[in-house]
Structures are given as structure tokens and as C-alpha cells.
Tab-separated table of C-alpha atoms in Angstrom:
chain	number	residue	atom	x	y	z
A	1	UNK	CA	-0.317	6.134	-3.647
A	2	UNK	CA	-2.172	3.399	-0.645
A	3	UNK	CA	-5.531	3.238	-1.216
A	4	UNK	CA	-6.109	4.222	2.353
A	5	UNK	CA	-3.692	7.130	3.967
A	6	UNK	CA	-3.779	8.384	7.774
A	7	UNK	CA	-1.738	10.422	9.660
A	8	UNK	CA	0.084	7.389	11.613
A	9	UNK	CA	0.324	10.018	14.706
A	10	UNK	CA	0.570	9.565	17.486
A	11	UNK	CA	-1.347	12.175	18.640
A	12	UNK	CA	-0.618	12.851	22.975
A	13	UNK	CA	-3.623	14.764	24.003
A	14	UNK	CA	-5.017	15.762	27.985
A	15	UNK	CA	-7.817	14.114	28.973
A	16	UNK	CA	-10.873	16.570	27.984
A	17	UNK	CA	-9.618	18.044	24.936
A	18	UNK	CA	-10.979	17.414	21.779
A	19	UNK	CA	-8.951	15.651	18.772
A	20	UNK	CA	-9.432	14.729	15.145
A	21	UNK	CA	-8.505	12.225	12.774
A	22	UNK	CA	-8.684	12.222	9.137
A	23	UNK	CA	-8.723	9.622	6.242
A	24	UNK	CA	-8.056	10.029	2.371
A	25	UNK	CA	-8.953	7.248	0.041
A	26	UNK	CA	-8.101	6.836	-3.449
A	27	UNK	CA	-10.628	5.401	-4.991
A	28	UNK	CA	-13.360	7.649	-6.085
A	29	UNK	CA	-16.173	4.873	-6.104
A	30	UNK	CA	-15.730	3.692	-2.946
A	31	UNK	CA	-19.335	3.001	-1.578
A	32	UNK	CA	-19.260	2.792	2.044
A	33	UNK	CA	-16.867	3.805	5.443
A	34	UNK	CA	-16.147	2.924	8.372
A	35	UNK	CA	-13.776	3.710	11.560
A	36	UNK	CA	-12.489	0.572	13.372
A	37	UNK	CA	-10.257	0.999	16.795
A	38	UNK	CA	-7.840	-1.487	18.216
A	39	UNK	CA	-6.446	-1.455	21.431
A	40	UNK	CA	-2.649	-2.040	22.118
A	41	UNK	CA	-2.160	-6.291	21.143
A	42	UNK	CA	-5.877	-6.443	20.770
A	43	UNK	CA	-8.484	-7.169	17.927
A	44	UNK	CA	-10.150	-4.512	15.519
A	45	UNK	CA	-13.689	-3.626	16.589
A	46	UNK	CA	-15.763	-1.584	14.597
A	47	UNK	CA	-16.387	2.104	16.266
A	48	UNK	CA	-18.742	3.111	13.567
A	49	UNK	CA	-19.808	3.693	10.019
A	50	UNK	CA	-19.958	6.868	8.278
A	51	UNK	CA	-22.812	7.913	6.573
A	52	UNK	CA	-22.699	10.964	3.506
A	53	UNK	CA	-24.791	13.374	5.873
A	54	UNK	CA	-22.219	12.486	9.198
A	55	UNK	CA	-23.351	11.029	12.484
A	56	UNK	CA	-22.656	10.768	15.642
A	57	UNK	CA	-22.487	8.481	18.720
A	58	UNK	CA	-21.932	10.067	21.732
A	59	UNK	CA	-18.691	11.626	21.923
A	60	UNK	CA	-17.802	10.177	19.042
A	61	UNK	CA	-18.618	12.648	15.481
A	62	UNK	CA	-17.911	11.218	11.842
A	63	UNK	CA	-17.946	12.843	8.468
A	64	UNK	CA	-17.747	12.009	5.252
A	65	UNK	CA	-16.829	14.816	1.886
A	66	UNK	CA	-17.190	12.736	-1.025
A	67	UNK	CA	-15.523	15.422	-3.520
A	68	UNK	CA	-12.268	15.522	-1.480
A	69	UNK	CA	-12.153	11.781	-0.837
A	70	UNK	CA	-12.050	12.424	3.070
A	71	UNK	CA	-13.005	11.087	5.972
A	72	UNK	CA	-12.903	12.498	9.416
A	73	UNK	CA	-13.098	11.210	13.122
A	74	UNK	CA	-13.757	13.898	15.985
A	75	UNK	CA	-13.530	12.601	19.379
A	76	UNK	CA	-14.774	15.021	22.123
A	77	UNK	CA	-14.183	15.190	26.346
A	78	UNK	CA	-10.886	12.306	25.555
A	79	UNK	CA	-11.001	9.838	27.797
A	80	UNK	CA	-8.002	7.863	29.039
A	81	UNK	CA	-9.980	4.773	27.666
A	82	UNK	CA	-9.858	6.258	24.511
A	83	UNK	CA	-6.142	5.834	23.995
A	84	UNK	CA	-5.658	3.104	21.203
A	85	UNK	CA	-5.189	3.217	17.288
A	86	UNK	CA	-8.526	4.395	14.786
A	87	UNK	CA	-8.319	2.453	11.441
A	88	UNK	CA	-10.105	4.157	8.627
A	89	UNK	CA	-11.818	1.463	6.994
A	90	UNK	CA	-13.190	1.665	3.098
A	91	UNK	CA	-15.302	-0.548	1.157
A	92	UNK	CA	-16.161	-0.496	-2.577
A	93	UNK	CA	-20.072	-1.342	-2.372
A	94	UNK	CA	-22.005	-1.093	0.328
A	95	UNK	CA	-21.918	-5.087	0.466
A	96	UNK	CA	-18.468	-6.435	-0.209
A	97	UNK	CA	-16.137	-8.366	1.750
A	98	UNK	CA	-13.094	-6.639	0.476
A	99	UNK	CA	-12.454	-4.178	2.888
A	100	UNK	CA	-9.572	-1.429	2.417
A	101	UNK	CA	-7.917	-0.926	5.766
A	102	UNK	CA	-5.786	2.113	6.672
A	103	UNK	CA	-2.234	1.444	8.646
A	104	UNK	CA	-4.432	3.923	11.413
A	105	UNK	CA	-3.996	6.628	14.301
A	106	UNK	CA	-2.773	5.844	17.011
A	107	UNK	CA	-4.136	8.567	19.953
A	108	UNK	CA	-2.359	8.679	23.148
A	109	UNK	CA	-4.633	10.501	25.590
A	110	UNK	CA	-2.442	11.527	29.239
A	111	UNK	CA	-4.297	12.400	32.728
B	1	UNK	CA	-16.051	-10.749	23.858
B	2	UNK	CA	-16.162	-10.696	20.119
B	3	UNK	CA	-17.464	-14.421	19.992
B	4	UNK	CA	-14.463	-15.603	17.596
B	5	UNK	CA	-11.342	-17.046	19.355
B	6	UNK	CA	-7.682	-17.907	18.317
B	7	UNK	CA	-5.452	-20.529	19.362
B	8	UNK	CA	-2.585	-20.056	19.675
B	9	UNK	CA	-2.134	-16.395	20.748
B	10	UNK	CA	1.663	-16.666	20.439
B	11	UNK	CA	3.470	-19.177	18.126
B	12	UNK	CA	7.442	-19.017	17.525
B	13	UNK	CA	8.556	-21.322	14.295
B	14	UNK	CA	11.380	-22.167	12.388
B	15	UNK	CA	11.461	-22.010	9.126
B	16	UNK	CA	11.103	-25.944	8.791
B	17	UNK	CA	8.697	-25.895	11.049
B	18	UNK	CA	4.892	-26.886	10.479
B	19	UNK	CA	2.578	-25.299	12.417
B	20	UNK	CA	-1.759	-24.812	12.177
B	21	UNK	CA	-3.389	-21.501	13.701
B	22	UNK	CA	-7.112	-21.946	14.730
B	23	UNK	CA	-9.628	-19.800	14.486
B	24	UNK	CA	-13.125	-20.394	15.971
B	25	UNK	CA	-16.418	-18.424	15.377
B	26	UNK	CA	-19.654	-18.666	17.553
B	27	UNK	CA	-21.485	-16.315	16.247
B	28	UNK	CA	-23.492	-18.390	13.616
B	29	UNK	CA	-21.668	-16.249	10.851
B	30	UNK	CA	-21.480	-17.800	7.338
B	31	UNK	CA	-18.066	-16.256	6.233
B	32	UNK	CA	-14.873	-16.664	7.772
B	33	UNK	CA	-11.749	-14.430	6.880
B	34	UNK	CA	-7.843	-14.558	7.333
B	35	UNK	CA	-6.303	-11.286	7.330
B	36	UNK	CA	-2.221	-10.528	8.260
B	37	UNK	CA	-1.542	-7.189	10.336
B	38	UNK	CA	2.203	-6.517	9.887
B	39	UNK	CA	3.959	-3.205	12.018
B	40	UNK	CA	2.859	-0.520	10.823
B	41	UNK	CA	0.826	-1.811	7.891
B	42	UNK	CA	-2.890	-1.859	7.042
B	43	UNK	CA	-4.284	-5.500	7.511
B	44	UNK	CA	-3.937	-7.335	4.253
B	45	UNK	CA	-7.028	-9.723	3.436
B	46	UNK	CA	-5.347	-13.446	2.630
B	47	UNK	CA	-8.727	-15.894	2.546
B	48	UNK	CA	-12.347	-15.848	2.538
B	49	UNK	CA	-14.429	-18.609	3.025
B	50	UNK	CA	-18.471	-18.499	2.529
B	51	UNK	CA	-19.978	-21.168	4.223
B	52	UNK	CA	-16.901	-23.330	3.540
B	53	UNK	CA	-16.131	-23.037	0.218
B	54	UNK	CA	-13.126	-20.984	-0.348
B	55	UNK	CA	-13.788	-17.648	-2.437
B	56	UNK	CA	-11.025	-15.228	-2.266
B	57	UNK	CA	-7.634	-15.835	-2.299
B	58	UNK	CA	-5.673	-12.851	-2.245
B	59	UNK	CA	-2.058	-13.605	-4.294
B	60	UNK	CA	-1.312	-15.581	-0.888
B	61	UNK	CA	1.954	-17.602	-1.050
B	62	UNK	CA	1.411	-21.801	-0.964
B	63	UNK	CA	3.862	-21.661	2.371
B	64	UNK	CA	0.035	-20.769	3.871
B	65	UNK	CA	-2.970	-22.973	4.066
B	66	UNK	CA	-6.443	-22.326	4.930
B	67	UNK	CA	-8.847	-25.105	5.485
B	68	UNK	CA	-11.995	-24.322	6.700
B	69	UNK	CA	-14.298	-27.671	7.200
B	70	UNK	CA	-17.610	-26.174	8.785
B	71	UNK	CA	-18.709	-22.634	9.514
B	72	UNK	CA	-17.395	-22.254	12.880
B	73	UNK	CA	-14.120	-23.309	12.295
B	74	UNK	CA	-11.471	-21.768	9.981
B	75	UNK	CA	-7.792	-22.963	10.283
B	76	UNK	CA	-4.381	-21.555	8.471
B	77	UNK	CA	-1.799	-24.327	7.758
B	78	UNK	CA	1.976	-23.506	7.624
B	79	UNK	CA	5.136	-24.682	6.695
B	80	UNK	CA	8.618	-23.277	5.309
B	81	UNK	CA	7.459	-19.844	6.394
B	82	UNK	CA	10.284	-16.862	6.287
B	83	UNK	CA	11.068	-14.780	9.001
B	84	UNK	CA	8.949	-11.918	6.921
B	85	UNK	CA	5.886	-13.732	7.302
B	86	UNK	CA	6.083	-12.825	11.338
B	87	UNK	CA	3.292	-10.830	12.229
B	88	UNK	CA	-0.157	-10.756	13.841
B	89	UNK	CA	-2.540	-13.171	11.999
B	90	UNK	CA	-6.308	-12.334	12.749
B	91	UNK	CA	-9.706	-14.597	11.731
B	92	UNK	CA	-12.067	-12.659	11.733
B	93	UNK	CA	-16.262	-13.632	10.544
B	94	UNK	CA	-19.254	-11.740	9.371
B	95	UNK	CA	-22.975	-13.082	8.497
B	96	UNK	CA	-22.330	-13.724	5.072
B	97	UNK	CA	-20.036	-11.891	2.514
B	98	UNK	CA	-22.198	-9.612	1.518
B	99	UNK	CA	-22.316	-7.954	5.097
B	100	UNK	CA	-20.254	-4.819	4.227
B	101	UNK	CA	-18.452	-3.336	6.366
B	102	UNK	CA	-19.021	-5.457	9.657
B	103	UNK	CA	-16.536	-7.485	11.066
B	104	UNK	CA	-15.670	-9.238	14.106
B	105	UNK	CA	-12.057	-10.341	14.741
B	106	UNK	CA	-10.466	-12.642	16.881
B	107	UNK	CA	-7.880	-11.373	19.323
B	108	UNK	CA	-5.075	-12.828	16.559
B	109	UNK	CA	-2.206	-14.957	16.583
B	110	UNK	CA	1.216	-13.911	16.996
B	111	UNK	CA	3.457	-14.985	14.970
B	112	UNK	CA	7.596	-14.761	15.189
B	113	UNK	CA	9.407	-16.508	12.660
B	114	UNK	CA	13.254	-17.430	13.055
């Protein structure tokens, strides 16, 4: 079983509509989470962490359920500029180096 | 602009070929990181470096190199690679190695090997 799974996709949404992306991890004591994106031949960049009660940055919603070892990405009002591929990222502690990357999303969003 | 750069971005090599990929951080991070991004694979950690002493070194093959001889600078040595060692080879850096989850990446070099 990979440590990280995701639905490799890709999902081909309209512009507007709303999508989500989840993440399962296999390790029950991972500590901390994180979505990355990366843009077609680009670098990773991180998008955002995920924190146990979810948050949100702008358009952007992410949630975290601990018991079913799941992580989710919403992304609402798709932009075309949102077209690239969301990496789930985990990490053991909240402080290591070692982090557990996902093969990712990739989201196609069409005019 | 992520503040850590790559040279080259695209490197083809035989496999009796010896080549160096450069990496370049100027963010005044303390740890430096080699990671390979294959198709369709998750990035796979290969080095770490905190503040330039080597501290991770992930089952990597001796074909690769790392040599990292300040901070800033962080470079991957290689010779008699395989043609299954092409892929996208990303530096990335973070404050120190105990900085979690953050960290920034260079754009990567691309690597074909015939």
C-alpha cells in the first residue's frame, strides 16, 4: 500500500464549478499535512497546511479526519489559473524533514 | 520566484558521461535537499544537508553525489548513470530541518539519460 494515495485524475472541470480532491495516508501517526501544487514543468510550492479543525484561504477549503486517515482539498469558483497538479503532502511530526509526497491530482479546468 | 535556482534546467548524458547539477539557495536557509520526481511518481527524498553536513541519505545509489560546501550551494555529482535514473531532479531548502512541512524548490533539472 504507498504511504500517500490520490486519485491521479485528471479531473476536466468549467471554469466556476467547484471540485475536490482527496488524500489517504497510511500511517496513523502522521503529525502534520499539507497540499503542495505544481504547475506543468514547474517547481512544487506549498498551497497550504491543514490543520485538525480545517481552514481555509480564499477559495481554497482543507480538511483533515484523523480516524479515516483523509485528507481533502475543495477548490471553489475554478479558475483557469488553477489548472495544475495538487500533491498531498504528509509529515510524521510536526518538525521533520522527511516529507511523504503523494504522486498528486492533476485538475484541468476549461473556459 | 522561489529564491533557489538550478543549473542546468535540461541535461542529456550518456551513460559514461559525468555530469554536476547545481542548485543555489538565497534564502538564508540552513538545510538543503535533493529530491527525484519521476512520471507519475511521488518525489523521492535522496539527500539532506543541515548547514553542510550531510544527514540523510536515503538508500541513494553511489552513481549520485551530493556535495554541498556552504549553505547556499548544494550540488549532485554524476557518473555511469542508467537511462532509469532520467527524470526531474529538484533542490529544494528550508530554514533548518526541523521546519516541517515548508519547502521551497527550485524549478529542477531535467534529466534524459541515453
Amino acid at each position: 500500500r504507498k504511504e500517500v494515495e490520490q486519485d491521479p485524475g485528471p479531473f476536466n472541470v468549467p471554469e466556476g464549478a467547484t471540485v475536490a480532491f482527496n488524500c489517504t495516508y497510511s500511517n496513523s501517526a502522521s503529525q502534520s499535512f499539507f497540499w503542495y501544487r505544481q504547475d506543468c514543468r514547474k517547481e512544487p510550492k506549498l498551497l497550504m497546511s491543514v490543520y485538525s479543525s480545517g481552514n481555509e484561504d480564499g477559495r481554497f477549503t482543507a480538511q483533515l479526519n484523523r480516524a479515516s486517515q483523509y485528507i481533502s482539498l475543495l477548490i471553489r469558483d475554478s479558475k483557469l489559473s488553477d489548472s495544475a497538479t495538487y500533491l498531498c503532502v504528509v509529515n510524521l511530526t510536526d518538525s521533520s524533514y522527511k516529507l511523504i509526497f503523494g504522486s498528486g491530482t492533476r485538475l484541468l479546468v476549461r473556459p | 520566484e522561489t529564491g533557489v535556482t538550478q543549473t542546468p534546467r535540461h541535461l542529456v548524458m550518456g551513460m559514461t558521461n559525468k555530469k554536476s547539477l547545481k542548485c543555489e539557495q538565497h534564502l538564508g536557509h540552513n538545510a538543503m535537499y535533493w529530491y527525484k520526481q519521476s512520471a507519475k511518481k511521488p518525489l523521492e527524498l535522496m539527500f539532506v544537508y543541515s548547514l553542510e553536513e550531510r544527514v540523510e541519505n536515503n538508500s541513494v545509489p553511489s552513481r549520485f553525489s551530493p556535495e554541498c560546501p556552504n549553505s547556499s550551494h548544494l550540488f549532485l555529482h554524476l557518473h555511469t548513470l542508467q537511462p532509469e535514473d532520467s527524470a526531474l531532479y529538484l533542490c529544494a531548502s528550508s530554514q533548518d530541518t526541523s521546519s516541517g512541512g515548508t519547502q521551497y524548490f527550485g524549478p529542477g533539472t531535467r534529466l534524459t539519460v541515453l
